[in-house]
Amino acid sequence: MKKIFLLLALASGPGPVAAEQKASGTAGRSACQSVMLTNYCQRLTHNLRRAVAGKGEAMREIGEFYQKGEGLPRNAARAKEWYEKAVAAGDKSSYLRLGRIHEYGGPGLASDYASAKSWYEKAIAAGDSEGYWSMGWLYQEGGPGLEKNYASAQEWYEKAVAAGADYAYPYIARLYEEGGPGVEKNYARAKEWYEKALAAGDLDGNAAIARLYEEGGPGLEKDWTQACSFYKKDGWGPDAQRVCPKN
């Protein structure tokens, strides 16, 4: 009941933005006082009123204001609260945002990869395929509550690819290029995945393949002629000038 009255006060009181400042303990310090950010304040006021009507997307936008520090001071803890309200109101997009806020943390909220994983799994269950890539990244990096595991990262990245996320190709390649828990370094396999990235339109793959040939590694011999060829495809920059023969 208190929450309902708070929302009503936010929406119908003399200053909904000021009321939200007071609720968050940031009264008098809001970026909304800046004339340059008047548009953010208008949007915040509008969304606070829509939140009273139970609009989950409005609650999500308020969370984004806090997460990004737009219109209100950056506050990860308050962002989390609003994303949770959005989820309770049926906004499936907020699962992914809850994963992000727990992954990176911020003012008032410590980074927690275990919690992030839980929310990403819920995002996937709700049909958000971006959660596959997000799970891969968690395992590739490792962090509070979740150990780094390249094998698990690869598994999730491949699920992302299967779901149509071509941008996951170079991430799989990088796992093989670096090697790590559960995945042995293998330049030949890394090259294969960078080639798939190229075929999907990621032109950064040229420089990546050139780097593999320049260094040489497991499964791929050093070959500066090939390295030169791929660096040229990436443009005649410092890398090409360093590797290619001087005529």
Short mmCIF file of C-alpha atoms in Angstrom, two decimals:
data_model
loop_
_atom_site.label_atom_id
_atom_site.label_comp_id
_atom_site.label_asym_id
_atom_site.label_seq_id
_atom_site.Cartn_x
_atom_site.Cartn_y
_atom_site.Cartn_z
CA MET A 1 0.00 0.00 0.00
CA LYS A 2 2.83 2.42 0.83
CA LYS A 3 4.31 1.82 -2.63
CA ILE A 4 0.99 2.71 -4.26
CA PHE A 5 0.76 5.97 -2.34
CA LEU A 6 4.38 6.77 -3.19
CA LEU A 7 3.71 6.29 -6.90
CA LEU A 8 0.56 8.40 -6.68
CA ALA A 9 2.55 11.15 -5.01
CA LEU A 10 5.20 10.93 -7.70
CA ALA A 11 2.64 11.19 -10.47
CA SER A 12 0.20 13.74 -9.13
CA GLY A 13 2.19 15.85 -6.68
CA PRO A 14 3.58 19.30 -7.46
CA GLY A 15 6.93 17.93 -8.52
CA PRO A 16 7.20 14.27 -9.52
CA VAL A 17 10.90 14.54 -10.29
CA ALA A 18 11.59 16.18 -6.94
CA ALA A 19 9.55 13.47 -5.22
CA GLU A 20 11.63 10.75 -6.83
CA GLN A 21 14.78 12.62 -5.75
CA LYS A 22 13.47 12.59 -2.19
CA ALA A 23 12.65 8.88 -2.37
CA SER A 24 16.16 8.11 -3.59
CA GLY A 25 17.87 10.33 -1.04
CA THR A 26 19.33 12.63 -3.69
CA ALA A 27 17.14 15.70 -3.16
CA GLY A 28 18.75 18.91 -4.35
CA ARG A 29 21.44 17.15 -6.40
CA SER A 30 19.56 16.04 -9.50
CA ALA A 31 20.91 16.73 -12.96
CA CYS A 32 17.29 17.64 -13.72
CA GLN A 33 18.08 21.08 -12.35
CA SER A 34 20.14 21.69 -15.47
CA VAL A 35 18.29 23.54 -18.22
CA MET A 36 20.18 21.42 -20.76
CA LEU A 37 18.53 18.27 -19.38
CA THR A 38 14.96 19.56 -19.31
CA ASN A 39 13.94 16.95 -21.88
CA TYR A 40 15.11 14.15 -19.57
CA CYS A 41 13.08 15.63 -16.74
CA GLN A 42 9.96 15.80 -18.90
CA ARG A 43 10.42 12.19 -19.93
CA LEU A 44 11.00 11.16 -16.31
CA THR A 45 7.82 12.93 -15.19
CA HIS A 46 5.88 11.30 -18.02
CA ASN A 47 7.21 7.84 -17.15
CA LEU A 48 6.50 8.25 -13.45
CA ARG A 49 2.87 8.92 -14.31
CA ARG A 50 2.76 5.93 -16.66
CA ALA A 51 4.33 3.76 -13.95
CA VAL A 52 1.31 4.47 -11.73
CA ALA A 53 -0.82 2.96 -14.49
CA GLY A 54 1.27 -0.21 -14.28
CA LYS A 55 3.26 0.29 -17.50
CA GLY A 56 6.33 -1.91 -17.19
CA GLU A 57 8.19 -0.19 -20.03
CA ALA A 58 7.85 3.11 -18.16
CA MET A 59 9.35 1.56 -15.05
CA ARG A 60 12.19 0.21 -17.19
CA GLU A 61 12.90 3.68 -18.56
CA ILE A 62 13.09 5.11 -15.05
CA GLY A 63 15.62 2.39 -14.25
CA GLU A 64 17.62 3.44 -17.29
CA PHE A 65 17.66 7.04 -16.08
CA TYR A 66 19.29 5.87 -12.87
CA GLN A 67 21.65 3.43 -14.55
CA LYS A 68 22.94 5.99 -17.06
CA GLY A 69 22.72 9.03 -14.80
CA GLU A 70 20.38 10.84 -17.18
CA GLY A 71 17.95 13.24 -15.53
CA LEU A 72 18.76 11.73 -12.12
CA PRO A 73 22.08 11.00 -10.39
CA ARG A 74 23.56 7.66 -11.38
CA ASN A 75 22.39 5.07 -8.88
CA ALA A 76 22.65 1.36 -9.69
CA ALA A 77 20.70 0.31 -6.60
CA ARG A 78 17.71 2.47 -7.59
CA ALA A 79 17.99 1.28 -11.19
CA LYS A 80 17.78 -2.31 -9.95
CA GLU A 81 14.66 -1.51 -7.92
CA TRP A 82 12.89 -0.02 -10.93
CA TYR A 83 13.91 -2.88 -13.23
CA GLU A 84 12.50 -5.33 -10.68
CA LYS A 85 9.23 -3.38 -10.66
CA ALA A 86 9.21 -3.52 -14.44
CA VAL A 87 9.69 -7.31 -14.41
CA ALA A 88 6.86 -7.66 -11.89
CA ALA A 89 4.70 -5.61 -14.26
CA GLY A 90 5.47 -8.02 -17.11
CA ASP A 91 8.27 -6.20 -18.93
CA LYS A 92 10.47 -9.02 -20.27
CA SER A 93 13.12 -6.59 -21.59
CA SER A 94 14.08 -5.78 -18.02
CA TYR A 95 15.50 -9.26 -17.38
CA LEU A 96 18.50 -8.43 -19.53
CA ARG A 97 18.91 -5.05 -17.86
CA LEU A 98 18.89 -6.66 -14.44
CA GLY A 99 21.63 -8.96 -15.67
CA ARG A 100 23.67 -5.98 -16.86
CA ILE A 101 23.24 -3.98 -13.64
CA HIS A 102 24.40 -6.96 -11.56
CA GLU A 103 27.28 -7.68 -13.94
CA TYR A 104 28.77 -4.18 -13.90
CA GLY A 105 27.49 -2.89 -10.59
CA GLY A 106 27.64 0.80 -9.81
CA PRO A 107 26.77 3.29 -7.07
CA GLY A 108 24.97 1.36 -4.34
CA LEU A 109 25.30 -2.06 -5.97
CA ALA A 110 28.33 -4.35 -6.08
CA SER A 111 29.15 -6.41 -9.16
CA ASP A 112 27.75 -9.93 -8.78
CA TYR A 113 28.24 -12.31 -11.71
CA ALA A 114 26.21 -15.09 -10.09
CA SER A 115 23.15 -12.83 -9.90
CA ALA A 116 23.81 -11.56 -13.41
CA LYS A 117 23.86 -15.15 -14.66
CA SER A 118 20.51 -15.84 -13.00
CA TRP A 119 18.88 -12.86 -14.71
CA TYR A 120 20.41 -13.65 -18.10
CA GLU A 121 19.01 -17.17 -17.83
CA LYS A 122 15.58 -15.66 -17.18
CA ALA A 123 16.03 -13.38 -20.19
CA ILE A 124 16.78 -16.40 -22.38
CA ALA A 125 13.76 -18.26 -20.99
CA ALA A 126 11.67 -15.19 -21.87
CA GLY A 127 12.89 -15.36 -25.47
CA ASP A 128 15.65 -12.73 -25.43
CA SER A 129 18.44 -14.29 -27.51
CA GLU A 130 20.91 -11.55 -26.52
CA GLY A 131 21.13 -13.40 -23.22
CA TYR A 132 23.18 -16.13 -24.92
CA TRP A 133 26.00 -13.72 -25.79
CA SER A 134 25.77 -12.13 -22.33
CA MET A 135 26.22 -15.54 -20.69
CA GLY A 136 29.24 -16.20 -22.89
CA TRP A 137 30.82 -12.92 -21.88
CA LEU A 138 30.28 -13.64 -18.17
CA TYR A 139 32.13 -16.93 -18.46
CA GLN A 140 34.87 -15.46 -20.65
CA GLU A 141 35.64 -12.72 -18.16
CA GLY A 142 34.82 -14.38 -14.86
CA GLY A 143 33.97 -12.23 -11.88
CA PRO A 144 32.45 -12.12 -8.39
CA GLY A 145 30.55 -15.35 -7.86
CA LEU A 146 31.41 -16.97 -11.20
CA GLU A 147 34.72 -18.51 -12.26
CA LYS A 148 36.18 -17.91 -15.70
CA ASN A 149 35.43 -20.87 -17.97
CA TYR A 150 36.25 -20.65 -21.67
CA ALA A 151 34.49 -23.94 -22.48
CA SER A 152 31.22 -22.60 -21.07
CA ALA A 153 31.79 -19.27 -22.81
CA GLN A 154 32.20 -21.06 -26.14
CA GLU A 155 29.03 -23.06 -25.57
CA TRP A 156 26.98 -19.92 -24.96
CA TYR A 157 28.56 -17.99 -27.85
CA GLU A 158 27.72 -20.86 -30.20
CA LYS A 159 24.12 -20.73 -28.98
CA ALA A 160 24.17 -17.01 -29.75
CA VAL A 161 25.40 -17.75 -33.27
CA ALA A 162 22.68 -20.37 -33.73
CA ALA A 163 20.15 -17.72 -32.68
CA GLY A 164 21.44 -15.40 -35.42
CA ALA A 165 24.00 -13.33 -33.51
CA ASP A 166 26.79 -13.12 -36.10
CA TYR A 167 28.67 -10.71 -33.83
CA ALA A 168 29.56 -13.67 -31.60
CA TYR A 169 31.94 -15.19 -34.19
CA PRO A 170 35.03 -13.14 -33.23
CA TYR A 171 34.41 -13.82 -29.53
CA ILE A 172 34.69 -17.57 -30.18
CA ALA A 173 37.80 -16.93 -32.26
CA ARG A 174 39.32 -14.96 -29.41
CA LEU A 175 38.81 -17.87 -27.02
CA TYR A 176 40.93 -20.09 -29.29
CA GLU A 177 43.49 -17.34 -29.87
CA GLU A 178 44.03 -16.73 -26.16
CA GLY A 179 43.34 -20.17 -24.72
CA GLY A 180 41.96 -20.47 -21.22
CA PRO A 181 40.08 -22.74 -18.80
CA GLY A 182 38.54 -25.53 -20.86
CA VAL A 183 39.79 -24.34 -24.26
CA GLU A 184 43.32 -24.91 -25.54
CA LYS A 185 45.01 -22.24 -27.58
CA ASN A 186 44.58 -23.13 -31.25
CA TYR A 187 45.38 -20.58 -33.95
CA ALA A 188 43.97 -22.77 -36.73
CA ARG A 189 40.56 -22.86 -35.02
CA ALA A 190 40.78 -19.16 -34.24
CA LYS A 191 41.39 -18.49 -37.94
CA GLU A 192 38.32 -20.52 -38.90
CA TRP A 193 36.08 -18.44 -36.65
CA TYR A 194 37.59 -15.14 -37.81
CA GLU A 195 36.89 -16.28 -41.39
CA LYS A 196 33.26 -16.86 -40.42
CA ALA A 197 33.18 -13.37 -38.95
CA LEU A 198 34.54 -11.99 -42.24
CA ALA A 199 31.93 -13.90 -44.23
CA ALA A 200 29.28 -12.34 -41.98
CA GLY A 201 30.59 -8.86 -42.80
CA ASP A 202 32.93 -8.18 -39.88
CA LEU A 203 35.91 -6.62 -41.68
CA ASP A 204 37.95 -6.50 -38.46
CA GLY A 205 38.57 -10.18 -39.18
CA ASN A 206 41.26 -9.23 -41.71
CA ALA A 207 43.49 -7.67 -39.09
CA ALA A 208 42.76 -10.54 -36.67
CA ILE A 209 43.81 -13.21 -39.19
CA ALA A 210 46.86 -11.16 -40.12
CA ARG A 211 47.83 -11.06 -36.44
CA LEU A 212 47.58 -14.85 -36.22
CA TYR A 213 49.88 -15.29 -39.22
CA GLU A 214 52.31 -12.67 -37.94
CA GLU A 215 52.68 -14.34 -34.54
CA GLY A 216 52.21 -17.99 -35.48
CA GLY A 217 50.91 -20.41 -32.90
CA PRO A 218 49.40 -23.85 -32.28
CA GLY A 219 48.08 -25.20 -35.57
CA LEU A 220 49.20 -22.24 -37.69
CA GLU A 221 52.75 -21.50 -38.77
CA LYS A 222 54.12 -17.98 -38.84
CA ASP A 223 53.72 -16.61 -42.36
CA TRP A 224 54.48 -12.94 -42.92
CA THR A 225 53.47 -13.12 -46.57
CA GLN A 226 49.96 -14.10 -45.52
CA ALA A 227 50.06 -11.59 -42.69
CA CYS A 228 50.97 -8.86 -45.17
CA SER A 229 48.12 -9.88 -47.47
CA PHE A 230 45.51 -9.66 -44.72
CA TYR A 231 46.90 -6.43 -43.26
CA LYS A 232 46.63 -4.88 -46.74
CA LYS A 233 42.98 -5.89 -46.88
CA ASP A 234 42.55 -4.04 -43.61
CA GLY A 235 44.21 -0.95 -45.11
CA TRP A 236 47.80 0.15 -45.59
CA GLY A 237 48.37 1.06 -41.95
CA PRO A 238 51.32 0.72 -39.54
CA ASP A 239 50.82 -3.06 -39.25
CA ALA A 240 51.10 -3.57 -43.01
CA GLN A 241 54.12 -1.26 -43.17
CA ARG A 242 55.81 -3.25 -40.41
CA VAL A 243 55.20 -6.70 -41.92
CA CYS A 244 55.15 -6.20 -45.68
CA PRO A 245 58.44 -6.20 -47.65
CA LYS A 246 59.95 -2.80 -48.34
CA ASN A 247 60.38 -2.44 -52.09
#
